[in-house]
Amino acid sequence: MNGKGPRIGVLVCSCWSRSDAGIDAEAIVAEVLGWDHVVHAEATDDMCGMGNATLAGDLVRRHSLDRLVLAACACCPEDQRCAACNDERAALREAVKAATELPWAHHAFVNLRDHHRLTDDGITAVAMATARMALTPDQVPPRGAREPVREALVVGAGALGRAAAVELGERGIPTHLVDKVAPAGTGSEAPKNITLHVPARVMRMDGGGGDFRITLAGLGEEVELRVGVVLIAPGLAEEDASTGVGWGLPHSSLPEPPKKVQGTFLASEDGRASAGAAAAYLGRVARGTQAVATVDDEACIGCLKCVRVCPYSAILRRPDPEFHVTIDPLLCAGCGGCASACLNWAAEQTGYTTRELEAAIVAGVGRTGALLIVCNWSAYRAMDQAAREGMLPRGLAILRVPCMARVSPHLIQLALATGADPLIMAGCSERGCHFRGRRNMLREHLGHMDDGLARSGDLKRVFVVSLGPSDKDVLATRVEEAMEERRYAREERGPLATPAREAAWTRGWPG
């Protein structure tokens, strides 16, 4: 530790050392203690336990930390509703809260579950997170924190809709349940916190996630509502197609609807689980963990590319001669496409800035030579399942991005220049894209780069795969094939000739 720059602490949960995951927490701690900017690292027996509720905050205060890397299993950092550890999750949330309420204390999570039985790859993951933390701006731009409207609208009063409404009501969220007809079972008085609107239909929806303005029409009058989330609950049930009832299709086989506005949810086969996701979204809006893009006016050259690529109309040109823009945090979905398209790095995505992603790429590729970039949605779920079952090979650095739209030509070139061989990019399928098809920006970037990559021979090192959330086998097979193909290529032509790391970029790094 050179005493300059950020002061980073690393906290590693050792419960995985005692489980069949086989990750050695003490080995990770011993390794990271020698890194620049890491002033303290330790393992804890049970990060989710109630006894560790204030551990992270205590470490920040005791060692004057301004950055904190938490390495743990996934269910707690991922803000999921886990029936097995609901109570314990609160402890970790409070630990993070204690840390982040201190001045300039930023935190990052490392999902050790993605490195089953691979201590070395767990160290790589912590290295990537630490490198990112070292370059996180001291004063992080606002992440869209605001007080949401703590009411919900559920469209569809069938079994799914009623289950979702009851779950939201039990969580203390006033819920409006809307349907064109009153289905069986809704004749009695509605449960607490639920208001039933039948017959009625949604005529207009304005605003965005956290603050929707809804107009309902029914019984000869219009009703205006303000809600924070909207949950769509199809009323189709699984029925025998031979009877001609309904559509004769199981709910799970229905085509997906057009991809969504932030704050809207399509009910799954478990209405309560979907309601839990909607409630968690309100919490993220209130805490400001819904990452939004920002624009630096001094760096902006007024090209307006960010305006053209945003599928949410969240970026507006300001009425000034420099063509500067404003990003509406209410409309920004956080895909990162604007940051990828920006010619001058003026647009950035909070938590995924160009410098942070550069640092993670260099740290990961420098340790493994192979890089897998996954989007935060379907592809990550497939990767997570494959990793938990030990289906992914050793020596693979994993970088998670909000969407493939965030992977810019610059980041691709950096990964290749640093020695990524192979460079695998796994995004959602066309139907599964969370951000209105922004996944296609990666294809557009590669299309512009094809000639140059082909001339340099680097095109053979690049692999792109589209995944659904259950495609763990597809991903595992593709990753194994890519790594084998490149291993044979290296054996035939010798080691990859890449520039020295110091020459691979011009932005500069601490260290």
mmCIF file of C-alpha atoms in Angstrom, residues 119-255:
data_model
loop_
_atom_site.group_PDB
_atom_site.id
_atom_site.type_symbol
_atom_site.label_atom_id
_atom_site.label_comp_id
_atom_site.label_asym_id
_atom_site.label_seq_id
_atom_site.Cartn_x
_atom_site.Cartn_y
_atom_site.Cartn_z
ATOM 1 C CA THR A 119 -10.346 -19.759 -5.371
ATOM 2 C CA ASP A 120 -8.035 -18.284 -8.022
ATOM 3 C CA ASP A 121 -10.988 -17.063 -10.062
ATOM 4 C CA GLY A 122 -12.553 -15.700 -6.883
ATOM 5 C CA ILE A 123 -9.368 -13.687 -6.373
ATOM 6 C CA THR A 124 -9.675 -12.449 -9.958
ATOM 7 C CA ALA A 125 -13.230 -11.294 -9.288
ATOM 8 C CA VAL A 126 -12.126 -9.405 -6.176
ATOM 9 C CA ALA A 127 -9.237 -7.901 -8.160
ATOM 10 C CA MET A 128 -11.651 -6.610 -10.796
ATOM 11 C CA ALA A 129 -13.941 -5.112 -8.163
ATOM 12 C CA THR A 130 -11.019 -3.528 -6.340
ATOM 13 C CA ALA A 131 -9.657 -2.024 -9.554
ATOM 14 C CA ARG A 132 -13.065 -0.523 -10.256
ATOM 15 C CA MET A 133 -13.360 0.843 -6.734
ATOM 16 C CA ALA A 134 -9.980 2.553 -7.040
ATOM 17 C CA LEU A 135 -11.365 4.615 -9.912
ATOM 18 C CA THR A 136 -14.859 5.276 -8.587
ATOM 19 C CA PRO A 137 -15.238 9.063 -8.397
ATOM 20 C CA ASP A 138 -15.092 10.457 -4.868
ATOM 21 C CA GLN A 139 -18.329 12.292 -5.428
ATOM 22 C CA VAL A 140 -20.509 9.803 -7.245
ATOM 23 C CA PRO A 141 -23.217 11.518 -9.321
ATOM 24 C CA PRO A 142 -26.771 11.094 -8.031
ATOM 25 C CA ARG A 143 -28.242 7.728 -8.956
ATOM 26 C CA GLY A 144 -31.798 8.917 -9.409
ATOM 27 C CA ALA A 145 -32.676 8.742 -5.710
ATOM 28 C CA ARG A 146 -36.124 10.158 -5.071
ATOM 29 C CA GLU A 147 -39.164 9.383 -2.975
ATOM 30 C CA PRO A 148 -41.412 7.175 -5.118
ATOM 31 C CA VAL A 149 -45.179 7.057 -4.921
ATOM 32 C CA ARG A 150 -45.682 4.086 -2.624
ATOM 33 C CA GLU A 151 -48.796 2.798 -4.333
ATOM 34 C CA ALA A 152 -49.162 0.100 -6.986
ATOM 35 C CA LEU A 153 -51.473 -0.689 -9.878
ATOM 36 C CA VAL A 154 -52.227 -4.312 -10.789
ATOM 37 C CA VAL A 155 -53.955 -4.735 -14.155
ATOM 38 C CA GLY A 156 -55.904 -7.989 -14.239
ATOM 39 C CA ALA A 157 -57.955 -9.358 -11.346
ATOM 40 C CA GLY A 158 -57.507 -13.032 -12.148
ATOM 41 C CA ALA A 159 -55.655 -15.466 -9.914
ATOM 42 C CA LEU A 160 -52.249 -13.957 -10.722
ATOM 43 C CA GLY A 161 -53.422 -10.405 -10.214
ATOM 44 C CA ARG A 162 -55.169 -11.145 -6.928
ATOM 45 C CA ALA A 163 -52.109 -12.961 -5.562
ATOM 46 C CA ALA A 164 -49.874 -10.049 -6.546
ATOM 47 C CA ALA A 165 -52.254 -7.492 -5.040
ATOM 48 C CA VAL A 166 -52.483 -9.401 -1.751
ATOM 49 C CA GLU A 167 -48.682 -9.633 -1.533
ATOM 50 C CA LEU A 168 -48.258 -5.905 -2.156
ATOM 51 C CA GLY A 169 -51.005 -5.110 0.347
ATOM 52 C CA GLU A 170 -49.381 -7.275 2.999
ATOM 53 C CA ARG A 171 -46.167 -5.317 2.447
ATOM 54 C CA GLY A 172 -48.054 -2.133 3.317
ATOM 55 C CA ILE A 173 -48.264 -0.837 -0.260
ATOM 56 C CA PRO A 174 -51.750 0.487 -1.169
ATOM 57 C CA THR A 175 -52.715 -1.346 -4.366
ATOM 58 C CA HIS A 176 -55.293 -0.619 -7.054
ATOM 59 C CA LEU A 177 -56.617 -3.777 -8.742
ATOM 60 C CA VAL A 178 -58.186 -3.110 -12.153
ATOM 61 C CA ASP A 179 -60.126 -5.353 -14.534
ATOM 62 C CA LYS A 180 -62.750 -4.980 -17.250
ATOM 63 C CA VAL A 181 -64.963 -7.520 -15.497
ATOM 64 C CA ALA A 182 -65.274 -8.696 -11.921
ATOM 65 C CA PRO A 183 -63.876 -12.251 -11.860
ATOM 66 C CA ALA A 184 -65.119 -14.944 -9.533
ATOM 67 C CA GLY A 185 -63.841 -14.606 -6.005
ATOM 68 C CA THR A 186 -63.787 -10.799 -5.837
ATOM 69 C CA GLY A 187 -67.347 -10.226 -4.661
ATOM 70 C CA SER A 188 -66.488 -10.020 -0.973
ATOM 71 C CA GLU A 189 -64.791 -7.066 0.653
ATOM 72 C CA ALA A 190 -61.249 -6.530 -0.625
ATOM 73 C CA PRO A 191 -58.373 -7.247 1.789
ATOM 74 C CA LYS A 192 -56.551 -4.443 3.554
ATOM 75 C CA ASN A 193 -54.686 -1.959 1.315
ATOM 76 C CA ILE A 194 -56.444 -3.162 -1.864
ATOM 77 C CA THR A 195 -58.902 -1.028 -3.835
ATOM 78 C CA LEU A 196 -60.843 -2.882 -6.535
ATOM 79 C CA HIS A 197 -61.772 -0.998 -9.726
ATOM 80 C CA VAL A 198 -64.274 -3.042 -11.802
ATOM 81 C CA PRO A 199 -65.384 -2.685 -14.456
ATOM 82 C CA ALA A 200 -62.610 -0.335 -15.537
ATOM 83 C CA ARG A 201 -59.741 -0.157 -17.968
ATOM 84 C CA VAL A 202 -56.514 1.811 -18.251
ATOM 85 C CA MET A 203 -56.975 4.599 -20.783
ATOM 86 C CA ARG A 204 -53.729 6.517 -20.311
ATOM 87 C CA MET A 205 -50.402 6.132 -18.526
ATOM 88 C CA ASP A 206 -47.944 9.020 -18.173
ATOM 89 C CA GLY A 207 -44.785 9.532 -16.161
ATOM 90 C CA GLY A 208 -42.283 6.812 -15.373
ATOM 91 C CA GLY A 209 -40.979 4.376 -12.796
ATOM 92 C CA GLY A 210 -41.674 5.608 -9.291
ATOM 93 C CA ASP A 211 -44.331 8.109 -10.376
ATOM 94 C CA PHE A 212 -46.913 6.987 -12.941
ATOM 95 C CA ARG A 213 -50.063 8.990 -13.605
ATOM 96 C CA ILE A 214 -52.848 6.609 -14.571
ATOM 97 C CA THR A 215 -56.254 7.397 -16.051
ATOM 98 C CA LEU A 216 -58.936 4.731 -15.562
ATOM 99 C CA ALA A 217 -62.263 4.734 -17.392
ATOM 100 C CA GLY A 218 -65.314 2.849 -16.175
ATOM 101 C CA LEU A 219 -68.882 3.242 -14.935
ATOM 102 C CA GLY A 220 -69.250 6.461 -16.912
ATOM 103 C CA GLU A 221 -66.421 8.352 -15.204
ATOM 104 C CA GLU A 222 -62.646 8.719 -15.289
ATOM 105 C CA VAL A 223 -60.444 8.143 -12.255
ATOM 106 C CA GLU A 224 -56.940 9.585 -11.883
ATOM 107 C CA LEU A 225 -54.344 7.578 -9.945
ATOM 108 C CA ARG A 226 -50.689 8.093 -9.036
ATOM 109 C CA VAL A 227 -48.677 4.931 -8.472
ATOM 110 C CA GLY A 228 -45.018 3.970 -8.301
ATOM 111 C CA VAL A 229 -45.206 0.601 -10.085
ATOM 112 C CA VAL A 230 -47.513 -1.109 -12.567
ATOM 113 C CA LEU A 231 -47.877 -4.892 -12.645
ATOM 114 C CA ILE A 232 -49.565 -6.579 -15.632
ATOM 115 C CA ALA A 233 -51.258 -9.863 -14.697
ATOM 116 C CA PRO A 234 -52.619 -11.795 -17.723
ATOM 117 C CA GLY A 235 -55.848 -13.599 -16.961
ATOM 118 C CA LEU A 236 -55.123 -16.639 -19.111
ATOM 119 C CA ALA A 237 -55.012 -20.001 -17.359
ATOM 120 C CA GLU A 238 -53.727 -23.392 -18.423
ATOM 121 C CA GLU A 239 -56.669 -25.209 -19.962
ATOM 122 C CA ASP A 240 -57.246 -28.133 -22.265
ATOM 123 C CA ALA A 241 -57.034 -26.829 -25.837
ATOM 124 C CA SER A 242 -59.658 -29.356 -26.945
ATOM 125 C CA THR A 243 -62.330 -27.567 -24.910
ATOM 126 C CA GLY A 244 -61.933 -24.340 -26.858
ATOM 127 C CA VAL A 245 -61.856 -22.399 -23.604
ATOM 128 C CA GLY A 246 -59.575 -19.358 -23.513
ATOM 129 C CA TRP A 247 -56.631 -19.610 -25.887
ATOM 130 C CA GLY A 248 -55.738 -23.183 -25.065
ATOM 131 C CA LEU A 249 -52.188 -22.113 -24.270
ATOM 132 C CA PRO A 250 -50.286 -22.421 -20.989
ATOM 133 C CA HIS A 251 -49.333 -19.061 -19.572
ATOM 134 C CA SER A 252 -45.612 -19.841 -19.788
ATOM 135 C CA SER A 253 -45.770 -20.323 -23.571
ATOM 136 C CA LEU A 254 -47.366 -16.979 -24.376
ATOM 137 C CA PRO A 255 -45.194 -14.625 -26.439
#
